[in-house]
mmCIF file of C-alpha atoms in Angstrom:
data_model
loop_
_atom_site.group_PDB
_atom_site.id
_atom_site.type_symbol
_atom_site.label_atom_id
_atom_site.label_comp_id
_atom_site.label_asym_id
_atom_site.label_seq_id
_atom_site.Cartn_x
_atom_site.Cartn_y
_atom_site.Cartn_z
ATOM 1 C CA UNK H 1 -5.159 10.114 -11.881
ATOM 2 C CA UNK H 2 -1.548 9.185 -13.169
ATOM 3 C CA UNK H 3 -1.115 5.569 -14.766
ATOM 4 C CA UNK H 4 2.243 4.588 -15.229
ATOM 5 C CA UNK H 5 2.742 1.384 -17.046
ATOM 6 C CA UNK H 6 6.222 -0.252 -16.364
ATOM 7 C CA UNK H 7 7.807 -3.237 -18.181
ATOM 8 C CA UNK H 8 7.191 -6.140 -15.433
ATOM 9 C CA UNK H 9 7.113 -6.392 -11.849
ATOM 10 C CA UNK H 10 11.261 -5.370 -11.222
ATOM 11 C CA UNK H 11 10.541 -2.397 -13.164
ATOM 12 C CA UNK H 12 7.666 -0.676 -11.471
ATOM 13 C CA UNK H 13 9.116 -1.597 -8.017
ATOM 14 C CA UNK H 14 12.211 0.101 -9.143
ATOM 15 C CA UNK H 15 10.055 3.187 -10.057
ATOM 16 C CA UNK H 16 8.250 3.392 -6.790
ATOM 17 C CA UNK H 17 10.891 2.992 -4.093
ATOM 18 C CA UNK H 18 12.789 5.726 -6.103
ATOM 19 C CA UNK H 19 9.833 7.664 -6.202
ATOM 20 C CA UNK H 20 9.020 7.535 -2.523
ATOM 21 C CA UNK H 21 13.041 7.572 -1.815
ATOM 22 C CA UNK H 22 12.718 11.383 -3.954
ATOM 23 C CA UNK H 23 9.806 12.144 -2.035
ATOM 24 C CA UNK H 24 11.523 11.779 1.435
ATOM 25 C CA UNK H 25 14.445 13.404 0.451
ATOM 26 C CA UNK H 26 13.214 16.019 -1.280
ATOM 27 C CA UNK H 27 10.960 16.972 1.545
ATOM 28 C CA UNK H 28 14.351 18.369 3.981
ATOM 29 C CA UNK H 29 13.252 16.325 7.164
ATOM 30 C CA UNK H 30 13.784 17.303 10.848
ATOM 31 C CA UNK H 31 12.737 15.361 13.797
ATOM 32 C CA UNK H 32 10.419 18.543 14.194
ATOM 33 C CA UNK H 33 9.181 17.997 10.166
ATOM 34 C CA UNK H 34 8.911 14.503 9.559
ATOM 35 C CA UNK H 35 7.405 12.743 6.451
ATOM 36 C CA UNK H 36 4.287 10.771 7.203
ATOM 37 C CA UNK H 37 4.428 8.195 5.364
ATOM 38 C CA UNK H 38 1.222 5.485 4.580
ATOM 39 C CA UNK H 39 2.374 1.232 4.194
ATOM 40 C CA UNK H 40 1.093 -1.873 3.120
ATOM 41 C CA UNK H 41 1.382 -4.833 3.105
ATOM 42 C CA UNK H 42 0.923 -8.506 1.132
ATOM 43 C CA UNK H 43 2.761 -9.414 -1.746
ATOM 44 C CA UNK H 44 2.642 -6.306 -3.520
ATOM 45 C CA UNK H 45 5.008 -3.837 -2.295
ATOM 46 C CA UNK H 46 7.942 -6.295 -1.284
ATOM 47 C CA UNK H 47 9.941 -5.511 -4.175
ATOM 48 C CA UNK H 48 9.337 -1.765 -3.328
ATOM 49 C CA UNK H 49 10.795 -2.619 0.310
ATOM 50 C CA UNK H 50 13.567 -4.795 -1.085
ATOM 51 C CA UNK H 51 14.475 -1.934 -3.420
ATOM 52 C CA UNK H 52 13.957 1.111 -0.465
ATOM 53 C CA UNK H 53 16.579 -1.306 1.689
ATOM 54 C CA UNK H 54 19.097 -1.345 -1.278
ATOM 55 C CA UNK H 55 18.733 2.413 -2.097
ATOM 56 C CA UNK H 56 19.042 2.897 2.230
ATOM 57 C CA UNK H 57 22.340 0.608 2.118
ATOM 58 C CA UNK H 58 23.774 2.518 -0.726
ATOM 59 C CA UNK H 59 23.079 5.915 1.811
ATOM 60 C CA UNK H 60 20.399 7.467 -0.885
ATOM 61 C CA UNK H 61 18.054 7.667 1.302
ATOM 62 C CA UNK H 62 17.422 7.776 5.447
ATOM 63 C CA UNK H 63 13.999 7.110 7.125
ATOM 64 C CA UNK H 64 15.413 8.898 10.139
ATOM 65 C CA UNK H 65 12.753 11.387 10.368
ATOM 66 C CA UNK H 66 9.885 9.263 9.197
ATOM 67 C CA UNK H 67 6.638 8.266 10.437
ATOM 68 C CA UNK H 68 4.787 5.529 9.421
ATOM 69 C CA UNK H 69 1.067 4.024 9.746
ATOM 70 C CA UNK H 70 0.444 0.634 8.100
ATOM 71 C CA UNK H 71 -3.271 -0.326 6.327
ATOM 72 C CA UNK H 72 -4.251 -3.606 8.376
ATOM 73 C CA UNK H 73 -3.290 -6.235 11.088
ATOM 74 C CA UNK H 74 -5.514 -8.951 11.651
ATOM 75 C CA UNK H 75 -7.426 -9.832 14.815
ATOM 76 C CA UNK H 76 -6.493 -12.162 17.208
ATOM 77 C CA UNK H 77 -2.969 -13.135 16.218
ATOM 78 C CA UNK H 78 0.321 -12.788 18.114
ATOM 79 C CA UNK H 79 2.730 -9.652 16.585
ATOM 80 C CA UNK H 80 5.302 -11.836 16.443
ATOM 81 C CA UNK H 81 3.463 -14.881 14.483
ATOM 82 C CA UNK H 82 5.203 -15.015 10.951
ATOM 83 C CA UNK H 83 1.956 -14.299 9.002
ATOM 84 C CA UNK H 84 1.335 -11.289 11.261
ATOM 85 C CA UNK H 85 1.382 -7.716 9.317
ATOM 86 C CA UNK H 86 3.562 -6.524 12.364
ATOM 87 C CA UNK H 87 6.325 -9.714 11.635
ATOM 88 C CA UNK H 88 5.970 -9.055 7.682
ATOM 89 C CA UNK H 89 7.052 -5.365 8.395
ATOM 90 C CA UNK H 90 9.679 -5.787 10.545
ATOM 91 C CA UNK H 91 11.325 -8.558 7.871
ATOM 92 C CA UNK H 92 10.706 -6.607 4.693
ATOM 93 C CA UNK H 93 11.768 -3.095 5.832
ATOM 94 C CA UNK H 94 11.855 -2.135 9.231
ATOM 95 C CA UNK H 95 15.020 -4.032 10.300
ATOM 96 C CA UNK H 96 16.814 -3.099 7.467
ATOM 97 C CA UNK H 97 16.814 0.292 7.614
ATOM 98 C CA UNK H 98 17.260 3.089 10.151
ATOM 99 C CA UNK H 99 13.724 3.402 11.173
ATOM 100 C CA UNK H 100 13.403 4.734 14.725
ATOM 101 C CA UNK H 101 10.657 2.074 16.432
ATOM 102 C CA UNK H 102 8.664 4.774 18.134
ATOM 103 C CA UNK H 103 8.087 6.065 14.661
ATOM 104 C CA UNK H 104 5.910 2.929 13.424
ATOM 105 C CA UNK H 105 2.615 2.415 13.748
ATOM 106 C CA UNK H 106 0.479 -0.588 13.080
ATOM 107 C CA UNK H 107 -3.232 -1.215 14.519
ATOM 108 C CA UNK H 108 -2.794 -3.657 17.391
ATOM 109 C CA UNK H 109 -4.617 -6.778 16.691
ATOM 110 C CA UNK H 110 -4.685 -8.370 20.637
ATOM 111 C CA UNK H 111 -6.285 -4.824 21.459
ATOM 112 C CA UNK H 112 -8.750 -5.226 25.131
ATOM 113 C CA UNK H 113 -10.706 -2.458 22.779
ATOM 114 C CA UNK H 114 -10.497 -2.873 19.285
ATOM 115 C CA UNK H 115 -13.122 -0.056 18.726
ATOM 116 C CA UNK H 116 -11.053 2.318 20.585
ATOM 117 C CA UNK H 117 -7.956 0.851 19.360
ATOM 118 C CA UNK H 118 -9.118 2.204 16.108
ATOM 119 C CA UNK H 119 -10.254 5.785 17.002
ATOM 120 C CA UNK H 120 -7.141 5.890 18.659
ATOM 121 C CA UNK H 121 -5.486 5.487 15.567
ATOM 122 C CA UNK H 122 -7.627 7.930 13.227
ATOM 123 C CA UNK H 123 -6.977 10.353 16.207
ATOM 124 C CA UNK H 124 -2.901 10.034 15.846
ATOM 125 C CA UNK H 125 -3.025 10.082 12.133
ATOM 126 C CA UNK H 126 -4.688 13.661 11.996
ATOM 127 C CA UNK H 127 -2.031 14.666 15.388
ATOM 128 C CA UNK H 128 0.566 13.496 12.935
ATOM 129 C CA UNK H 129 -0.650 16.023 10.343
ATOM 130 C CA UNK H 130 -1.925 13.400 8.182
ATOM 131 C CA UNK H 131 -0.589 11.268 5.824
ATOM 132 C CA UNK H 132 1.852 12.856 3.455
ATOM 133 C CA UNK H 133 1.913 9.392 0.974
ATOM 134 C CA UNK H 134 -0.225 6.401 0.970
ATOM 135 C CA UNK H 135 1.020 3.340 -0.696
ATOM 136 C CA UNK H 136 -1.157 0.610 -1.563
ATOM 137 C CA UNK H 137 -1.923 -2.644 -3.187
ATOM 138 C CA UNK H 138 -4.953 -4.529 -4.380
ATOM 139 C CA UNK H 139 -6.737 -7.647 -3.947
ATOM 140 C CA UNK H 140 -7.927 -9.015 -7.347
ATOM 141 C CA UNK H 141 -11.310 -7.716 -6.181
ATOM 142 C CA UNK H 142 -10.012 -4.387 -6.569
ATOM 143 C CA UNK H 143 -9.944 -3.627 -2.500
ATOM 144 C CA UNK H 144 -7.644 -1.453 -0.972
ATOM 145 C CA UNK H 145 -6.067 -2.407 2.653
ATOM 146 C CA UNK H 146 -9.452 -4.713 3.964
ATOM 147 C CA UNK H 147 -12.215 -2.410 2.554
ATOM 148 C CA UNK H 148 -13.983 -5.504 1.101
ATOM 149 C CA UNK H 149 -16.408 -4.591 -2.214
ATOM 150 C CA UNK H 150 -19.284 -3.350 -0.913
ATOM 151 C CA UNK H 151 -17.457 -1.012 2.086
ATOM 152 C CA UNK H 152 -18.241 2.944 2.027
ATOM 153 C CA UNK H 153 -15.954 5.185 0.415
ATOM 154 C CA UNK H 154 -15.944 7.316 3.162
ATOM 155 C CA UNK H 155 -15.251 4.883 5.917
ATOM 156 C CA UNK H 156 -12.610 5.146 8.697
ATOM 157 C CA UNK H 157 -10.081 2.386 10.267
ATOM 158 C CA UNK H 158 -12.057 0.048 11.943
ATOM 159 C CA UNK H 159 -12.956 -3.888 12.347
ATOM 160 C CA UNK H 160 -13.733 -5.682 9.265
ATOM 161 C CA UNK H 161 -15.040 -9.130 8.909
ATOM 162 C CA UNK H 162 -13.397 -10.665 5.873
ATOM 163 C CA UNK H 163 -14.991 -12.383 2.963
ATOM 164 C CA UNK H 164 -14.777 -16.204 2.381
ATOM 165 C CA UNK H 165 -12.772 -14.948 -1.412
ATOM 166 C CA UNK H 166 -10.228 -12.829 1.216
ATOM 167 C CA UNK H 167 -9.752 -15.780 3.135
ATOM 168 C CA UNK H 168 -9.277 -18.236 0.246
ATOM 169 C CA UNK H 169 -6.919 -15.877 -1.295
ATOM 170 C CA UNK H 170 -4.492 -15.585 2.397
ATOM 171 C CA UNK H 171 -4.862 -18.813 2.985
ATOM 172 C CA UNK H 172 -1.609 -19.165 0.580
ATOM 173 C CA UNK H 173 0.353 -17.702 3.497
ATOM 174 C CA UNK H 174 -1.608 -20.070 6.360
ATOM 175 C CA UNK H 175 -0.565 -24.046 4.926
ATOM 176 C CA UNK H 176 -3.503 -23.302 2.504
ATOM 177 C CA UNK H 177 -5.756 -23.747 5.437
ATOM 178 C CA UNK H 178 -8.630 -22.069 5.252
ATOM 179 C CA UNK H 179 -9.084 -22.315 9.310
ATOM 180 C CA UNK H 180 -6.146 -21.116 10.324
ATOM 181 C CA UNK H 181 -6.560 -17.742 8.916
ATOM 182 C CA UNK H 182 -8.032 -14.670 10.746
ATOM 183 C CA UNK H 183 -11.401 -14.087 10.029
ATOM 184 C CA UNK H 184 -11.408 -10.466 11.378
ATOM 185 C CA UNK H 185 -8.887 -7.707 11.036
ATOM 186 C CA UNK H 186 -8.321 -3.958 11.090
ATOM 187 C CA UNK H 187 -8.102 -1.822 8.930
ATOM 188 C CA UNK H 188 -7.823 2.041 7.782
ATOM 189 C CA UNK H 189 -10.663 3.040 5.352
ATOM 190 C CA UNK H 190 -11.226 4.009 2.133
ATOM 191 C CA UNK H 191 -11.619 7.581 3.475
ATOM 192 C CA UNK H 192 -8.900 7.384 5.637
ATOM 193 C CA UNK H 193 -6.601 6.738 2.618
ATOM 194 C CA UNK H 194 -7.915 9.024 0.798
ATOM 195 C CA UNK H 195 -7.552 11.649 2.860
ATOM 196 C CA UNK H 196 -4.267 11.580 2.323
ATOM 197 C CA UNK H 197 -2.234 14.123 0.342
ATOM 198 C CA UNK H 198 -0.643 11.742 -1.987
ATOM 199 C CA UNK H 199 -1.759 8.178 -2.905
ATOM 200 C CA UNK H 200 0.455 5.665 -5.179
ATOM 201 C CA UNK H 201 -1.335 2.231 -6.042
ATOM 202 C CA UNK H 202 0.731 -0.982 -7.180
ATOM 203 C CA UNK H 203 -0.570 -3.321 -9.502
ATOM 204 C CA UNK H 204 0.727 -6.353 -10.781
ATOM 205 C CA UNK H 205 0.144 -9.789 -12.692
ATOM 206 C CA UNK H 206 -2.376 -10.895 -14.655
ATOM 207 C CA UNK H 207 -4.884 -11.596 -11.611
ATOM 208 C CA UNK H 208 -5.284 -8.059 -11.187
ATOM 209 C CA UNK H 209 -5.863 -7.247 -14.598
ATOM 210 C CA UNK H 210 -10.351 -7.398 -14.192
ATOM 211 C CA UNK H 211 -9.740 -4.786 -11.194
ATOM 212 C CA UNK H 212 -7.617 -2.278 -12.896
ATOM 213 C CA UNK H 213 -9.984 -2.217 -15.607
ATOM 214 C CA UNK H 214 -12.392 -1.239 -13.379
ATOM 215 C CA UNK H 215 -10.839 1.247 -11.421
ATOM 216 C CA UNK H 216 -9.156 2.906 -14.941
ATOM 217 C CA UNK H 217 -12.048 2.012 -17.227
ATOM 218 C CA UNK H 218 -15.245 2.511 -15.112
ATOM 219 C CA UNK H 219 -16.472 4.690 -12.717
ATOM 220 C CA UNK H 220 -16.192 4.739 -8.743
ATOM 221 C CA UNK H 221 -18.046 1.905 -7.533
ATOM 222 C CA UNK H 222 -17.954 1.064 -3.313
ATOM 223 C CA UNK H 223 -17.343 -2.499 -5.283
ATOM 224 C CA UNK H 224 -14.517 -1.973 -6.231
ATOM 225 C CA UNK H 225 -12.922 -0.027 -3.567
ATOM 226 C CA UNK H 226 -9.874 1.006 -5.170
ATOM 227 C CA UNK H 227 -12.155 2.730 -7.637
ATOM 228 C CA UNK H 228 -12.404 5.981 -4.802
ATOM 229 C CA UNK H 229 -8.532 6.957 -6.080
ATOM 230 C CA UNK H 230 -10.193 8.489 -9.520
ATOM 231 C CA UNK H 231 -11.483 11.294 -7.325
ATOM 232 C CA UNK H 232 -7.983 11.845 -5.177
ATOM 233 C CA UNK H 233 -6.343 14.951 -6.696
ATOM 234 C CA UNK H 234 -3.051 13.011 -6.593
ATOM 235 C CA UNK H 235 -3.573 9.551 -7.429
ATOM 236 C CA UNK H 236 -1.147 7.243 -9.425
ATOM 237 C CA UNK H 237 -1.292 3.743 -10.465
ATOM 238 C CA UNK H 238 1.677 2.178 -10.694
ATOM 239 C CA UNK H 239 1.299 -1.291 -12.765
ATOM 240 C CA UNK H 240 3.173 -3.964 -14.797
ATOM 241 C CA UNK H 241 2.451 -4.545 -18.664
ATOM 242 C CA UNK H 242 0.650 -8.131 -17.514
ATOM 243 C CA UNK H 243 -1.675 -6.257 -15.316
ATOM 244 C CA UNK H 244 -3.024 -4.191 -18.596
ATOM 245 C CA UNK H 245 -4.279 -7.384 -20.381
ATOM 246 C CA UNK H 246 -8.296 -6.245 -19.652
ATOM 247 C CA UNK H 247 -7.648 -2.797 -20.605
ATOM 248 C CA UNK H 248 -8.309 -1.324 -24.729
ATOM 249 C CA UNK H 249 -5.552 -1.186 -26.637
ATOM 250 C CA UNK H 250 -6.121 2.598 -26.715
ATOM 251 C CA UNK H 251 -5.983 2.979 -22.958
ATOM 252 C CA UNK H 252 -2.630 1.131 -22.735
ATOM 253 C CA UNK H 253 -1.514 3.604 -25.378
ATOM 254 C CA UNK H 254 -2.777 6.669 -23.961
ATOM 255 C CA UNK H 255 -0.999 6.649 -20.746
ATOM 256 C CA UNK H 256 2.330 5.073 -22.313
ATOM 257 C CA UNK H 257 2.195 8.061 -24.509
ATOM 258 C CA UNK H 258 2.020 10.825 -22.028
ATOM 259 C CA UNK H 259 3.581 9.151 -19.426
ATOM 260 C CA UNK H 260 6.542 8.243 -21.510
ATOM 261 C CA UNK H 261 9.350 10.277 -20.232
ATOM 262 C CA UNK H 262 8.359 9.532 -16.992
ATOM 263 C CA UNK H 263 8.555 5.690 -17.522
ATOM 264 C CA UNK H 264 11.985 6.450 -19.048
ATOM 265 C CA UNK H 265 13.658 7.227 -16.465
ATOM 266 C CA UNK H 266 13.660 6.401 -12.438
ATOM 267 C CA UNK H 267 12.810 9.369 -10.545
ATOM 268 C CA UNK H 268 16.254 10.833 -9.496
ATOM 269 C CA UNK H 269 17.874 10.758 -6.585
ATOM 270 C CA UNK H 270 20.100 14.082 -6.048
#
């Protein structure tokens, strides 16, 4: 598992949309070969979408001949409400690049069958070839997508009753009203993510910091969800400098040491 510890928040979304920018292009895409690419959503990874749009305007980089399957959508909420995971996509990245629409897929929420719904979606994952890279974020509770501690590690999209702490925490995007916000959702699992070739985590700010000491510093706990990545063969953490503040001194040094030419330099773009 890679750890690679940028400055502050800018920084590390710099380093991921150029790293997933190299990926695509360096990965010669047809409409026959397309990359399969893995989203989420939250507050994470908007300054890796805000940085993919800038390096798609400046024609470094064309999601064309990509495919994409998002983590989560809640239950029970129009696509085009503003809190929605299908609204947040289309304002953060879709419309702002050259994404062809019957290329992205996100679980749909109003489902008649959610069960089938998400079978249906397992079942075009692995007719997609599978996912080529998963991004992710984390909840300060160290869970990936809506695998809430305590969900198995080898579990499959599927519908997931959220925790009152989940709640709390979204409740930032619903007028702070606890009642307003979904109390079910969908969601890929913990296996499903991981059965992807390539998985990059983001991490940032200070209220993460307890959950990437677990994941880096202890061992795989259904807990702490997250936790699962230490066992992907390609697994990389991606976090800010405030994010570090639980980990030993010697840990931060570690992977700043061997990790330092890659922190360096943004993955380039040829």
């Amino acid at each position: 598992m890679r750890i690679l510890i940028q400055e502050n928040y800018q920084a590390l979304s710099n380093w991921v949309a150029h790293y997933v920018a190299k990926k695509i292009k360096d990965a010669n895409l047809t409409p026959e070969k397309p990359f399969i690419l893995g989203l989420p959503t939250g507050s994470s990874p908007i300054g890796t979408y805000q940085a993919l749009v800038q390096l798609y305007k400046e024609g470094k980089v064309s999601f064309q001949n990509v495919i994409t399957f998002n983590m989560d959508e809640y239950v029970g909420i129009p696509e085009t409400h503003p809190e929605s995971y299908h609204y947040f996509m289309q304002s953060n990245l879709f419309s702002h690049v050259d994404m062809k629409p019957e290329n992205i897929n996100i679980l749909n929420g109003n489902a008649e069958d959610l069960e089938k719904e998400c079978e249906e979606y397992e079942a075009k994952i692995e007719a997609a070839g599978g996912i080529d890279l998963f991004l992710g974020g984390i909840g300060p509770d160290g869970h990936i997508a809506f695998n809430e501690p305590g969900s198995s590690l080898s579990s499959k999209t599927r519908i997931k009753t959220l925790t009152y702490d989940t709640i709390l925490a979204n409740s930032r995007f619903f007028d702070n009203d606890i009642n307003k916000v979904p109390k079910t959702a969908l969601t890929v699992g913990v296996g499903t993510v991981m059965d992807s070739k390539e998985v990059l985590i983001i991490i940032n700010g200070y209220k993460k910091a307890r959950a990437l000491q677990m994941v880096v510093e202890s061992g795989v706990n259904h807990m702490w969800t997250v936790s699962a990545l230490q066992l992907h063969k390609s697994g990389i953490i991606v976090c800010d400098d405030e994010s570090t503040m639980e980990l030993k001194v010697g840990t931060v040094k570690y992977f700043k040491d061997i990790e330092s030419e890659s922190l360096n330099k943004l993955p380039e773009l040829l």
